Each structure stands twice: as structure tokens, then as C-alpha cells.
Amino acid sequence: MSTETPETHDFNKGRSRTLEKADIFDYAKDPVNKAMTVEEKLKCFTDMVRIRKFEQAALQSYQKGKMGGFLHLYIGQEATAIGTTSVLGDNDHIITAYRDHGHALAVGMEMNECMAELFGKYTGCSKGKGGSMHYFDPEKGFWGGHGIVAGQTPLGAGLAFALKYKGIKGCAICYLGDGAINQGVFHESLNLASLWDIPVIYVIENNGYSMGTSQQRSSAFPEAGLAARANSYKINFDTVHGENLYEVRAKTNIAVQRAYEECRPSVLEIFTYRYYGHSIADANHQRYRTKEEIRHYQENKDPINVWEQILIEEGHLNVDKVKEIDKAAKEEAKAAIKFADESPFPPPQEMLSDVYHSVDNPGTHTNEGEIFFNDQLPF
Amino acid sequence: MSTETPETHDFNKGRSRTLEKADIFDYAKDPVNKAMTVEEKLKCFTDMVRIRKFEQAALQSYQKGKMGGFLHLYIGQEATAIGTTSVLGDNDHIITAYRDHGHALAVGMEMNECMAELFGKYTGCSKGKGGSMHYFDPEKGFWGGHGIVAGQTPLGAGLAFALKYKGIKGCAICYLGDGAINQGVFHESLNLASLWDIPVIYVIENNGYSMGTSQQRSSAFPEAGLAARANSYKINFDTVHGENLYEVRAKTNIAVQRAYEECRPSVLEIFTYRYYGHSIADANHQRYRTKEEIRHYQENKDPINVWEQILIEEGHLNVDKVKEIDKAAKEEAKAAIKFADESPFPPPQEMLSDVYHSVDNPGTHTNEGEIFFNDQLPF
Amino acid sequence: MAIITYRQALKDALAEEIERDENVFIMGEEVAQYNGAYKVTEGLWKRFGDKRVVDAPISEAGFIGLGIGASFLGLRPVIEMMFFSFVYVAWDQAVNNASTVRYMSGGKVNCPIVIRGPANGGTNVGATHSHTPENMIANFPGLKVVCPATPADVKGLMKSSIRDNDPVFFMESTLLYGNEGEVPEDEDYLIPLGKADIKREGSDITLIAHGGCVLTALKAAEKLKKDNNVDCEVVDLRSIRPLDKATILKSVKKTNRVLLIEENKPFCGIGAQISHMIQREAFDYLDAPVHRISSVDSPAIYSPPIEKIQVPDARLVMREVRNILQIKA
Amino acid sequence: MAIITYRQALKDALAEEIERDENVFIMGEEVAQYNGAYKVTEGLWKRFGDKRVVDAPISEAGFIGLGIGASFLGLRPVIEMMFFSFVYVAWDQAVNNASTVRYMSGGKVNCPIVIRGPANGGTNVGATHSHTPENMIANFPGLKVVCPATPADVKGLMKSSIRDNDPVFFMESTLLYGNEGEVPEDEDYLIPLGKADIKREGSDITLIAHGGCVLTALKAAEKLKKDNNVDCEVVDLRSIRPLDKATILKSVKKTNRVLLIEENKPFCGIGAQISHMIQREAFDYLDAPVHRISSVDSPAIYSPPIEKIQVPDARLVMREVRNILQIKA
Ligand SMILES: Cc1ncc(C[n+]2csc(CCOP(=O)(O)OP(=O)(O)O)c2C)c(N)n1
Ligand SMILES: Cc1ncc(C[n+]2csc(CCOP(=O)(O)OP(=O)(O)O)c2C)c(N)n1
Ligand SMILES: [Mg+2]
Ligand SMILES: [Mg+2]
């Protein structure tokens, strides 16, 4: 169960500095969790299952040659996306890196548009233009999906800056990986966020590795914890057991309230784990980590299992209900594959739309002249 | 005198967190200072005076229209360049930003070549190609003179990396300003330096302002001190009263020994002050700081005065000797102006040399074809 | 119409747009309390306060990225680069994020940001500070690039740029800031992006330039008229992307001879693109190959008298025009 | 001569130069223990150890800058960009520091660094990951740019690049890594930078390309021979800067017709520069304007079948050749 402190055989000794014992019952008693309805609790469960089934289906489709490029699976980390977004309100926004399917589904994007995007179809959330790494749904407060490591970190500060500028009580969560913290632009963003009191929350999803590199090999002073880099900027930070949805919610909520009430940034480091390789191309991920390590996480710290146990203990879930939810998610994913498969590819001319607002909305700009410089077109 | 703790009316309250009382007699007793010969002590004095006279002469020449572009004066900060470099050995290297005249003279570059560079002359240290911000003298271990704020910080790590790679016991000092610490690349450099045990010493010359911006307005958590950002990377750091040459030497020497013996980086924050504006273009520098503040530093914390007092108390210097040193430095600067004035400009064809090693050294590379793409040349 | 400087015209445009649209704000190093390194924003902080005129720490990647993110939610940041050379430390944010986000989101995200500042050599600040990256920026589909030469143009184009819903890189020149000219006072004085301006009509040869080189071309044209009775047509591109192909081709078809003048380094500079375009689309109208003057192909040299000739000057333009027209000097 | 892959040839070049010169080392993300994201460095860490094959954290500006600084003291770093697109986060270090330091020091400082990695689209990784910045890099005097297309070339050019005393940007393609070809085993097999290679002789038209587009051109040339009995000459530039102007002009003067093929985005792409140069220096030899094929002028699209035609393909090359030669398809 999830209550134990991280064992010494954890993948990353650097991060196993003593955390206070994570007591699920304590976090369950946190007001933000106590206020949860049964419906909400089940929705969290369902949504975590949906992420997993969506990605399992996507993986199968990839293996059948239905898509190209990268596919970075989120499986194992589901409680982070679901837990953090489940405490957000209508004026809050999120932005993340390329491992973005979980966040997309968490904010309510449909499996259909997400799967179609992977298939490169016109019905995809980005019309097939962005692909796996570049999902977007601004209407649901989801600003991508960004391929360059840490490239989203100042953008996240910018979203939060805009809220403050407009006098809107809200916040932006910007997710990044443990490897991303070594990019300079993240530090520039932290400095700006603190200096200017920007209501941004950086969530470091520490899954132990950046591709094949553990924190000890990429980050000086890993034993302090990665979130501790916030110290230099007088930003509040905390560490979170990512397998425990109650804990994720409780600690995210503290940061959200800090953003709302004090307009101050926060950094959360959420300990989590990815079961698959870095991406579909990372076939040899057992070179840098052991089977035992993977099994340890799957058996002891699986976010869906942990939440399932909690809800069973609380009497809101039983084995049959779990099966039902599983089955529904699987079918939803299957339907999404069918949808994606049957959708058309974008017409070739689509290559040249969505490049400029002024081109797509003639008459709304004072623009003339040539904007594209094709000597000839392939279509 | 320099022994007092920074007063509260210091320009920057953020940096006035309590420093231990700087006791000059303690630092005087530091082995590295006790080992100084009278000659060495006088040389430090003379060299500080030389920097000041050189720059005063340069300023006058600038006002007479003898040069163009920027001129960032170092006056007020002399003990940093002289103190830090005076403890270095033959295998050590330095690199700095655009405020580089002091460092250049400190490592032994001649006034003539330095002045000629300002005049854009062919006899300048960079043949008139670099200008004020871009002095170089690799033979003296001086690797520039860099115009982009913090751009030199990974280069400094690279110099030290090369020493370690080659098995040479040495270090590199990389100077940067208080404004430069907010550039991401500095943080990347700190992480690499610590992670890989690189013998680099970052010296933050904290003169209170980056152009017209104080630390409170540019750096989150200034009350922790800027050097404290080293904490995140488990790098040893210290703060230094920059007006006291003994203290600068003693604390630099600790960092140097750490580099030699442990191959570990250090960060030093040296409190100092520039008397002139940010550059020659910064005519309104009294908009962001008061006359009183400037006078306070000049009267109480002038590095040359402080050192003069010490040497007089130690019996190595007297008023006549000071006058003599002053006069010699003035004359040296005057001669440098004459030298610069009488030197030729580079011939126009020089525009195209020193771009590529392969062009300047035909036969040493396997290169063919066109490397320059001028449709026509102005000469 | 008032006679004001390029700097003043720019400032007026900024002030008017700040006044007009509460989403417009200016951000950059020393833009507020210091009044701007080149005084473009002088007085704006006093007038509009901290919210609309924001001093940023030296972290260009951070605050450009922040501006891009803020623009997603409808703000219209105008970011000052103290020198355009400094955009290189923020290159990924400026070109990769700003140019791709609309596309990768299938049109769901807009990025109405203006990044502005001087991009010129010739001021003896050395190689690190003298870059002219308009060619590189215009290489990115998704970005717009504007390079005004006169006070009137800088005003009308800045106002259009701020109101534009795409990312605009607005490239000025420290050497132009002090120049004076007539500028319309109309608060809706908008010059369309992508519209070139024929700054001088002529029939013997077309000189095409942008930014400071327009003035160099005009100076050479006057002198050529006087000395050689040559009538140069001077086309001021004003905007690099969009580009006014029609005006360029029309002029070339009239004069049948072209000299491109730019401060860009030659390899893949703006002139290369325009040269290709002209020979491709007006091949049969050309009486001579397209000629081109750029900065000398080396890093910017410091030495003041040498840098003077490293960038295009009127003398060189005249020499080259005579060369093309086969006139003995 | 052995038949090996492009990847293997590259690896052999790296291994031989590491062996030959103790100052050579490789640094980059996942290059050591992981064997390289694209397996170019596979086995090198095991063979040469931590000192010579260095895994770096994700901080490209930091470790490229570090490599540049280390090169000042005589080391010869070979820095891997996992994708060349990632050089944008290190742009100031890579282009500003590397290109200016020799000049600004009056020739006192050298920077013998190689920055290498794949720079290509066509692999469905989206706009952020598909940049081809060879044009921008070659814009900087002080830098060299090499773009090899074949296993033999990648070996000979990498060895020359590592031994070169100037900064070399060595741009590969993930789509070429698996291609096989004959490669000389000579440990001093050096191909000069700046020497183009005529990969196919022909008399009707000159196709000029670099990198992956060379293979596209060759494929189109074979098909055109078969279908239309057209003899295309295919010039593989191999190196962008230095550039083999003599070979280009010689071929153009022979065939009198040119088609440039590149994966660059069109505005100020490599083709623009070469087109300008050709019309400028061989104007009277041209029977038709210089034609050009580039990637379609939009950010790289993800959708696999659409991205396939966004980058130049043989079909389009054939269409354009027929168009130039006025052959009906
Ligand atoms: C600037 C940049 N450098 C390198 C990469 C290649 N890359 C993509 S993901 C990744 C690892 C990132 O690890 P982490 O931040 O821990 O996130 P995770 O993949 O574990 O979610 C790397 C090196 C990139 N996309 N961008
Ligand atoms: C990347 C970059 N941004 C901005 C500048 C312009 N600039 C030059 S010096 C300076 C202030 C730097 O202050 P600090 O680091 O404290 O050094 P100091 O001038 O006080 O020695 C600024 C903003 C620059 N040269 N490079
Ligand atoms: Mg990770
Ligand atoms: Mg300072």
C-alpha cells in the first residue's frame, strides 16, 4: 500500500530523503478531500482508468503502424494529472510538456479527438497538425502539449501573469519533468514568478528519469530534492507521493489557495513513475532500470490501485464496479480508435492554414503582400 | 574605514543582511596575505591605481571623440580584479563580461594595447576588432571580455573543464555581475560545475545595480544574498567586502585551494560599487541612486584608499610614495593615449582576417571552395 | 502633421495603443524607471505606471516566454529588446514557441505579441551586439518581420503590428532614432504590413532596401541624379514578411535593373531571397543580373572607421549602380 | 572498402578520431550509457569510458558553452544535439560565441568544436522538432556548415570537421542513418570541407541539393532518364559553408538550367543564396530562371501522409524538371 515511506531500493536514492510518512487517512481528512462527493471520487477513478486504457489502445495502434513520430506514455503517473486538475476551478489553466495525453483527458478532452490527433487525422484536437506531443484545448484551459524540454515553463508563468493582469482570481499549473529542471529558462521563470508575485504552480512530475538518466547523473545535489531549487527564489515548495490521489489533491490545493489568496507561486515535486520507456522508441528502458524496480512500483505504488483500494475501503467501489468502469473505458478507447481510423486526413491544402491568423481571417488585419514563399506546391 | 558592516543607507538593503564584521587584521593574518612580500603589496596598490588612471584617461579620450561604442568603467571595483588575480598561479585562467579593463590590466596586459583597442587601432590587443567589451589575452590566461550578459558563464566552466580533462592542477575564475545571475545559462553552468566537479570559481561582482536596476527589482529573495543561489547546487559560497584587498585575497584563495585540492567549484559574491554610470551612455545614473550613496562609497569604501591606509599603517607606504605611484600611473596612461593616437587603424582588408583559422592559415586545413560571400567589397 | 523624430513617432504609437487597448503593455529591461536604454519609452512609465510599463530582469528567454504565454490569454505584450542581438538568448522561445503554437494547435491559440528593438550595426559596439537577424526570423512561417525606415512609417507600422493577431518582430535602428520627419497625428494611422513604399520614383534602375539602408539608397540616388543624371527608383520594403512582391516586380519590370541593398550578412540574407524571387518571376525583364550589396561578410568589427565601410554606404551604392549601368565614374 | 551504414560510418569516424587525438571527446544527452538516442554513439562509452564520452544533463546552452570554452584550451569537443532543433535553446552560445570569438580577439582564440546531430523533417515529430537551420547557421561568418548525404561522405567529412580549427556545424538526418554504402577504411580518409561532389553526371539540367535531398534528386534523375530520357546532373553540395562555387557554376554553364532542391523553408533558405549566386555569376548561361524546390512554407505538420509531401519528394522534382524543360508528363 501507499502508506510506506519510499524504500531504499527505490530507483533513485537521491530522492529518497525522509519524507514524513504519508498517511492516507490524514490527507483524506483534508477539507478539499472531505468535501468530495462520491461522484467526484468515482470520476477521479474513472478518469485515471480512462487515461490508462486510452494509452494502452494508442500503444497497440502505434504497433500496428497507425501513427508516426513519438508516443510518450503517461501510464503510472495518472494520479498527478487527475489529482492536480481535480482541484482547479473555471479560471485556472494548465500547460505541460510532450507527455501530455493524461493532462488532456484530465481537463475533459475527448478520447476521439485525442486518438484522431495521434492518427494524424483532420478530426484530431489539433487537426492532425500537432501530434502526440502537441495537444491543445484552450477552451478547457489546456495550453499544450510542448515538445521542447522546459520550453513551456515561461509560458506557464505568462498564463498566470495574464490572469493577474486582468484581475482574475485564478492560477496556472505548469507541469515539467525531473530532467527539465536543469534548463536555464525554468530558473528564469522561477525568478520572475517570485519577483512579480505570479500565481503559477510548477508541478515537477518526478518519474525518476529523463530518458535514461537518473537525477543523480543530471542534477547536482539531488539529495535535497528537486523542488528545493525553489528555495533560492523564496518560493514555497513541497513534495508529494504521486500514487496517493488524496495527497496530490491536498497539496495542490494548498498551492492553488496560495495562488488565489496571496498571488504567490509554488513548486510541487510529485514522486511518480512511468511504467513504459521514455517513448515508444525507448525499447531498452530496462538497461537503465531493473525489472524489479518497475514491478515494485506497479505492485506498491500504482496510483489507480491505491485509489481503488481507498474507495473500496470507503465503500464506494467494489470489484464488479471496477470491472464495469474498466470495460467502459476500454470500449471508449476502442471506439476512439474506430473514430480515428475512419476519419479523413487533413486535405493537403491544410498545410497552409493555421500558420497566420491574418491569412485565416482575411479582412481583420491591415496586411497586404505575400506571406508565403512557395515557388511551387506539391498539391 | 572599511571595517564597518554595511550601513542601512547602503544602496541596496537587500544585500545588507548581517555580514560578520570584516576585520582587516584578521584577513591580514591569513596565510596567503602573511606570505605577501612588501613588493607584492605595493604592486597590488600600484596596479589598482593604474586601472583607475587608465580608465580616467580613457574617459577623457572618449569625451574628446577618440573612440566609439560603449565604455563601461570599472572604477571603484579595483580590488576585485587585483585581489582575485593576485592569488592565481600560472595554470589558472580568467574570463569576464564587458566591464573588462580592470581584469585585463590585472593579468598584466599593457596599457598601450588596451588603450589602442579602445581607439580601434591595429596595435590594440584585439587589433581594434573587439573594442572595449572584448579584450583578450590568452597568453596571460585572459579569455575575454564578453558582451552578452552571462554569456561567459558556461565558457568559464569550459576552461576549468579543460584543465581537469588535461590533468592540470588549476582553476578558472569567471566574473559576472549581479544582474547576470538571473540568466538561465548561469544556472545551467552551476549545475554542470557541481555535478562534474569542475574547478571553476564564479565571482559575482555585486556593484548594486544592473544598469538602473537594483537587486530588489531584479532578483527574487535578495535578502538571502545572490551567492546563496549556489546552495541549490551544493556549491560552497561566500560573501566578500570588496573594498578590502586582504579579504578578497583570503576568500579567493580558499576557493582556489578548493579548486586545486578538491576540484570543486565555488561562488563568491563580492560587494563593490561603481562610481560612474553603467557605461558612458548612462549619463543619468543619479536617477536611480543618490549623490550621497556614491559619496558614501567613495569616502568609506574606496578600495584604493582602504589599501593605501593599510599599507601606510603597515609602514610600507607614505604620502610621497603614493604621489609618485599616482604620477607614474598617470604618465603611463598618458603615454598609452599617445601610443593609441599615433597608431594606425587596421587596413580595411583586415575586416576579412581572423574570421576563420583555415583562411588565415592556408594549407593547415582540408578546406576548399568559397568561404566568404561578398558580391563586392568596399575597399 | 507634425515633424517629430523616429523615436518620438515610435513612442507616440506605443502610448496611443496603450491608451486604446487595456491589453497592451510594454515589457523589457530598463523600459520603465530608466526610460529605456535608447529612450524610446521615455515618460511612459510615469504616465502609465507599473502595470503597463514593466521593467524586467536580465532574462530574455524568461520574459519573452512569459509574454508569449500571456498573449495566449489575449494580452498584447510589446517586448523591448535593448538590442535585437539579445534575442539569441531567447531564440527558442521567440522563434520556436511563437511561430509554431498556432499551427500545432490547429488554429486554436493565437500569439499577438510584438518583439521590438534596434537591429543594426555601424555603432561600434562589436560583433556580439550588432546582429541583424531579420532574415533568420523571416525564415519562420508563422512570424512577421517589419523594418521601418522613417518616422511616419515607424508609427503607422507599429500601430498595425500591435493590433495584429500574429507575432510581429519589429526591427528598428539606433541610427534612425534621432531622424526627423512628418508624421500624421491620426490615432488610427495604420500602415498595412506587407506594403512597400516607393520612396523615390525613377526609371533607370530599382534600388530595393529596408531599414537604415533605405536612407543610404536615397542619398546615393540623389547624388547619382546630380552626378550622372541617373534616375533611381527606391523601393522601401518596410515589411519583410509579408513582402510586397507586386510592387517589387512592377518596379523591376519598369527599370529592368535591380540593386538590392541590405545590412544583413550576405549568406542567405534578405537580398538572396528577393534576388531569387526577381530572377524567377521577372527573368525576361532583366537587362542585367540582380546585383546586391550587403554588409561585408565578417563579424562586425569594432574599429569605428572600418565599421563605417563594413556596412553599406552611399559611395558603394553609387559605385555599384554605375557598374550596373556601365557608367564610368 | 566495406559496405556499412551512414550511422556506422559516422561512428567509425568518431571512434577513429577519439583514438587518434586525446583532445577529442563527445558530449551530449544520452550519448554514453544510453548509447545515443539514435544510436550513433553506440558502444563508444563502453570502449572509451566516461572521460571521452560524456552524458550531459538537459541544458544545451550550458554544455555547448562549456564545450566552446573547453575548445579555447585546445580540446576538440564533438557535441551531439539529439535533434538540431534543440540548438535553439543554446543559440546565443552556438552562434554568437562560437562565431565571434576568434574575430573579436584579433585571431588569438580558436574554437575547434563540432556540433552535430540530425536536422531534418519528415519523421512526424511535429513543428518544434523538425527545424533545418543550416541556412541560419551558415549566415554567420566564422561558422562552417556541413551536410553529408552518404555513408562515405559522412565519414570523410566528420573526420575533416573534427580536425578543423574552426567551429563546424555538422548536420545529419535521421532518415539517412540506416542507409548503406561503400566507405573507405583508410584512417586518414578526409574529404575537404567545401568540395561538392557530382553524384550523377548529366547534360540537360543541373539539380543541386544537400543532405537527404541529394537522394531525392538522384531518385528523380533516374526516373527522368527512364521516363523522358532526360539527363540530370546531380550536384551534392556536401558542405554549405565553405561552398563549392566553382563546381556549381561549371555545371550550370554546361547544362544552362538549374533546379535547387532543399528541405529548408523557402524564405532565405540555402536555395535563395545559391540562386542569387548563379544568376549573378552565370546570368548569360541561363536558358531559364533558376528554379527551386523547398519544404512547403509552413511549420512542419505532424500528420504523416501530409508531412510526406510537405518536404520535397522525387515526384515534385520530376514535375519541376519537366516544367523547366517544357516536357509534357
Ligand atoms: C531542449 C530539448 N532537449 C532535449 C530534448 C529531448 N528530450 C525529450 S524528453 C527528454 C527527457 C526529459 O525528461 P523529464 O524532464 O524527466 O520528463 P519525462 O520524459 O520523464 O516526463 C529529452 C532529453 C527536447 N525535447 N528538448
Ligand atoms: C543578454 C543581454 N541582455 C542585456 C544586455 C544589456 N546589458 C549590458 S550590461 C547590462 C547590465 C548588467 O548588470 P550586471 O550584471 O550587474 O553587471 P555590471 O554592469 O553591474 O558590471 C545589461 C542589461 C546584454 N549585454 N546582454
Ligand atoms: Mg522524468
Ligand atoms: Mg551590477
mmCIF file of N, CA and C in Angstrom, chain A residues 181-185 187-188 190-192 194-196 215-221 223-224 228-234, chain B residues 181-185 187-188 190-192 194-196 215-221 223-224 228-234:
data_model
loop_
_atom_site.group_PDB
_atom_site.id
_atom_site.type_symbol
_atom_site.label_atom_id
_atom_site.label_comp_id
_atom_site.label_asym_id
_atom_site.label_seq_id
_atom_site.Cartn_x
_atom_site.Cartn_y
_atom_site.Cartn_z
ATOM 1 N N ILE A 181 14.249 20.410 -15.049
ATOM 2 C CA ILE A 181 14.641 21.432 -14.062
ATOM 3 C C ILE A 181 16.040 21.973 -14.304
ATOM 4 N N ASN A 182 16.815 21.307 -15.146
ATOM 5 C CA ASN A 182 18.172 21.804 -15.395
ATOM 6 C C ASN A 182 18.273 22.773 -16.564
ATOM 7 N N GLN A 183 17.140 23.072 -17.187
ATOM 8 C CA GLN A 183 17.142 24.080 -18.239
ATOM 9 C C GLN A 183 17.083 25.464 -17.610
ATOM 10 N N GLY A 184 17.925 26.346 -18.089
ATOM 11 C CA GLY A 184 18.008 27.680 -17.513
ATOM 12 C C GLY A 184 16.695 28.435 -17.511
ATOM 13 N N VAL A 185 15.922 28.241 -18.556
ATOM 14 C CA VAL A 185 14.692 29.026 -18.674
ATOM 15 C C VAL A 185 13.726 28.744 -17.519
ATOM 16 N N HIS A 187 14.675 28.383 -14.450
ATOM 17 C CA HIS A 187 15.148 29.243 -13.357
ATOM 18 C C HIS A 187 14.765 30.692 -13.590
ATOM 19 N N GLU A 188 14.852 31.107 -14.839
ATOM 20 C CA GLU A 188 14.414 32.468 -15.149
ATOM 21 C C GLU A 188 12.931 32.616 -14.804
ATOM 22 N N LEU A 190 11.201 30.897 -12.562
ATOM 23 C CA LEU A 190 11.010 30.917 -11.110
ATOM 24 C C LEU A 190 11.316 32.307 -10.551
ATOM 25 N N ASN A 191 12.407 32.892 -11.031
ATOM 26 C CA ASN A 191 12.770 34.221 -10.539
ATOM 27 C C ASN A 191 11.672 35.231 -10.843
ATOM 28 N N LEU A 192 11.183 35.204 -12.072
ATOM 29 C CA LEU A 192 10.118 36.137 -12.452
ATOM 30 C C LEU A 192 8.848 35.877 -11.638
ATOM 31 N N SER A 194 8.434 34.666 -8.709
ATOM 32 C CA SER A 194 8.525 35.112 -7.321
ATOM 33 C C SER A 194 8.622 36.631 -7.237
ATOM 34 N N LEU A 195 9.462 37.178 -8.092
ATOM 35 C CA LEU A 195 9.690 38.624 -8.074
ATOM 36 C C LEU A 195 8.398 39.402 -8.301
ATOM 37 N N TRP A 196 7.594 38.887 -9.195
ATOM 38 C CA TRP A 196 6.384 39.606 -9.602
ATOM 39 C C TRP A 196 5.102 39.033 -8.994
ATOM 40 N N GLN A 215 18.326 11.191 -11.702
ATOM 41 C CA GLN A 215 18.635 12.520 -11.169
ATOM 42 C C GLN A 215 20.061 12.666 -10.684
ATOM 43 N N GLN A 216 20.615 11.597 -10.122
ATOM 44 C CA GLN A 216 21.992 11.722 -9.648
ATOM 45 C C GLN A 216 22.947 12.058 -10.777
ATOM 46 N N ARG A 217 22.599 11.638 -11.980
ATOM 47 C CA ARG A 217 23.511 11.875 -13.097
ATOM 48 C C ARG A 217 23.220 13.191 -13.819
ATOM 49 N N SER A 218 22.123 13.851 -13.477
ATOM 50 C CA SER A 218 21.810 15.088 -14.207
ATOM 51 C C SER A 218 21.668 16.314 -13.316
ATOM 52 N N SER A 219 21.371 16.103 -12.048
ATOM 53 C CA SER A 219 21.108 17.235 -11.170
ATOM 54 C C SER A 219 22.061 17.223 -9.989
ATOM 55 N N ALA A 220 22.801 18.317 -9.839
ATOM 56 C CA ALA A 220 23.631 18.437 -8.658
ATOM 57 C C ALA A 220 22.722 18.471 -7.436
ATOM 58 N N PHE A 221 23.198 17.874 -6.331
ATOM 59 C CA PHE A 221 22.506 17.943 -5.049
ATOM 60 C C PHE A 221 21.111 17.334 -5.100
ATOM 61 N N GLU A 223 19.985 14.990 -3.429
ATOM 62 C CA GLU A 223 19.502 14.590 -2.102
ATOM 63 C C GLU A 223 18.671 15.689 -1.436
ATOM 64 N N ALA A 224 18.787 16.917 -1.920
ATOM 65 C CA ALA A 224 17.953 17.991 -1.365
ATOM 66 C C ALA A 224 16.535 17.928 -1.918
ATOM 67 N N ALA A 228 13.470 21.718 -4.088
ATOM 68 C CA ALA A 228 14.204 22.634 -3.216
ATOM 69 C C ALA A 228 14.901 23.740 -3.992
ATOM 70 N N ARG A 229 14.999 23.585 -5.283
ATOM 71 C CA ARG A 229 15.588 24.694 -6.050
ATOM 72 C C ARG A 229 14.729 25.956 -5.919
ATOM 73 N N ALA A 230 13.492 25.770 -5.538
ATOM 74 C CA ALA A 230 12.599 26.911 -5.322
ATOM 75 C C ALA A 230 13.077 27.794 -4.179
ATOM 76 N N ASN A 231 13.828 27.183 -3.284
ATOM 77 C CA ASN A 231 14.383 27.900 -2.141
ATOM 78 C C ASN A 231 15.093 29.183 -2.511
ATOM 79 N N SER A 232 15.869 29.121 -3.590
ATOM 80 C CA SER A 232 16.656 30.282 -3.994
ATOM 81 C C SER A 232 15.773 31.478 -4.312
ATOM 82 N N TYR A 233 14.512 31.197 -4.603
ATOM 83 C CA TYR A 233 13.620 32.266 -5.035
ATOM 84 C C TYR A 233 12.540 32.546 -3.998
ATOM 85 N N LYS A 234 12.712 31.982 -2.828
ATOM 86 C CA LYS A 234 11.744 32.151 -1.744
ATOM 87 C C LYS A 234 10.356 31.741 -2.206
ATOM 88 N N ILE B 181 23.128 37.147 -12.764
ATOM 89 C CA ILE B 181 22.730 35.896 -12.097
ATOM 90 C C ILE B 181 21.332 35.445 -12.470
ATOM 91 N N ASN B 182 20.551 36.315 -13.091
ATOM 92 C CA ASN B 182 19.193 35.908 -13.460
ATOM 93 C C ASN B 182 19.101 35.280 -14.841
ATOM 94 N N GLN B 183 20.219 35.172 -15.524
ATOM 95 C CA GLN B 183 20.211 34.490 -16.818
ATOM 96 C C GLN B 183 20.272 32.978 -16.584
ATOM 97 N N GLY B 184 19.428 32.263 -17.279
ATOM 98 C CA GLY B 184 19.346 30.820 -17.093
ATOM 99 C C GLY B 184 20.657 30.097 -17.301
ATOM 100 N N VAL B 185 21.451 30.554 -18.240
ATOM 101 C CA VAL B 185 22.668 29.821 -18.586
ATOM 102 C C VAL B 185 23.633 29.788 -17.404
ATOM 103 N N HIS B 187 22.693 29.321 -14.335
ATOM 104 C CA HIS B 187 22.228 28.197 -13.515
ATOM 105 C C HIS B 187 22.605 26.867 -14.133
ATOM 106 N N GLU B 188 22.517 26.797 -15.450
ATOM 107 C CA GLU B 188 22.959 25.567 -16.121
ATOM 108 C C GLU B 188 24.437 25.327 -15.829
ATOM 109 N N LEU B 190 26.178 26.383 -13.220
ATOM 110 C CA LEU B 190 26.380 25.978 -11.824
ATOM 111 C C LEU B 190 26.076 24.494 -11.659
ATOM 112 N N ASN B 191 24.988 24.059 -12.275
ATOM 113 C CA ASN B 191 24.625 22.649 -12.149
ATOM 114 C C ASN B 191 25.722 21.756 -12.721
ATOM 115 N N LEU B 192 26.205 22.100 -13.907
ATOM 116 C CA LEU B 192 27.272 21.309 -14.530
ATOM 117 C C LEU B 192 28.537 21.342 -13.678
ATOM 118 N N SER B 194 28.959 21.728 -10.527
ATOM 119 C CA SER B 194 28.880 20.921 -9.318
ATOM 120 C C SER B 194 28.786 19.437 -9.646
ATOM 121 N N LEU B 195 27.945 19.140 -10.607
ATOM 122 C CA LEU B 195 27.710 17.738 -10.975
ATOM 123 C C LEU B 195 29.001 17.057 -11.410
ATOM 124 N N TRP B 196 29.814 17.801 -12.145
ATOM 125 C CA TRP B 196 31.017 17.206 -12.740
ATOM 126 C C TRP B 196 32.307 17.600 -12.007
ATOM 127 N N GLN B 215 19.054 45.141 -7.028
ATOM 128 C CA GLN B 215 18.750 43.713 -6.868
ATOM 129 C C GLN B 215 17.315 43.440 -6.439
ATOM 130 N N GLN B 216 16.773 44.319 -5.622
ATOM 131 C CA GLN B 216 15.392 44.069 -5.196
ATOM 132 C C GLN B 216 14.441 44.057 -6.378
ATOM 133 N N ARG B 217 14.790 44.766 -7.397
ATOM 134 C CA ARG B 217 13.880 44.834 -8.541
ATOM 135 C C ARG B 217 14.158 43.761 -9.584
ATOM 136 N N SER B 218 15.263 43.031 -9.454
ATOM 137 C CA SER B 218 15.582 42.036 -10.489
ATOM 138 C C SER B 218 15.717 40.618 -9.964
ATOM 139 N N SER B 219 16.022 40.487 -8.694
ATOM 140 C CA SER B 219 16.286 39.153 -8.156
ATOM 141 C C SER B 219 15.334 38.847 -7.021
ATOM 142 N N ALA B 220 14.609 37.757 -7.163
ATOM 143 C CA ALA B 220 13.764 37.328 -6.057
ATOM 144 C C ALA B 220 14.671 36.967 -4.885
ATOM 145 N N PHE B 221 14.212 37.230 -3.686
ATOM 146 C CA PHE B 221 14.915 36.832 -2.465
ATOM 147 C C PHE B 221 16.309 37.448 -2.339
ATOM 148 N N GLU B 223 17.432 39.236 -0.092
ATOM 149 C CA GLU B 223 17.930 39.260 1.285
ATOM 150 C C GLU B 223 18.753 38.020 1.628
ATOM 151 N N ALA B 224 18.632 36.981 0.829
ATOM 152 C CA ALA B 224 19.461 35.796 1.064
ATOM 153 C C ALA B 224 20.874 36.007 0.539
ATOM 154 N N ALA B 228 23.947 32.941 -2.575
ATOM 155 C CA ALA B 228 23.216 31.825 -1.977
ATOM 156 C C ALA B 228 22.516 30.963 -3.017
ATOM 157 N N ARG B 229 22.415 31.473 -4.232
ATOM 158 C CA ARG B 229 21.823 30.599 -5.263
ATOM 159 C C ARG B 229 22.685 29.351 -5.485
ATOM 160 N N ALA B 230 23.932 29.422 -5.055
ATOM 161 C CA ALA B 230 24.832 28.266 -5.150
ATOM 162 C C ALA B 230 24.348 27.109 -4.299
ATOM 163 N N ASN B 231 23.591 27.452 -3.268
ATOM 164 C CA ASN B 231 23.047 26.454 -2.358
ATOM 165 C C ASN B 231 22.334 25.318 -3.065
ATOM 166 N N SER B 232 21.553 25.668 -4.078
ATOM 167 C CA SER B 232 20.768 24.659 -4.776
ATOM 168 C C SER B 232 21.647 23.593 -5.411
ATOM 169 N N TYR B 233 22.894 23.950 -5.618
ATOM 170 C CA TYR B 233 23.795 23.035 -6.331
ATOM 171 C C TYR B 233 24.875 22.492 -5.408
ATOM 172 N N LYS B 234 24.699 22.724 -4.112
ATOM 173 C CA LYS B 234 25.685 22.267 -3.120
ATOM 174 C C LYS B 234 27.076 22.794 -3.464
#
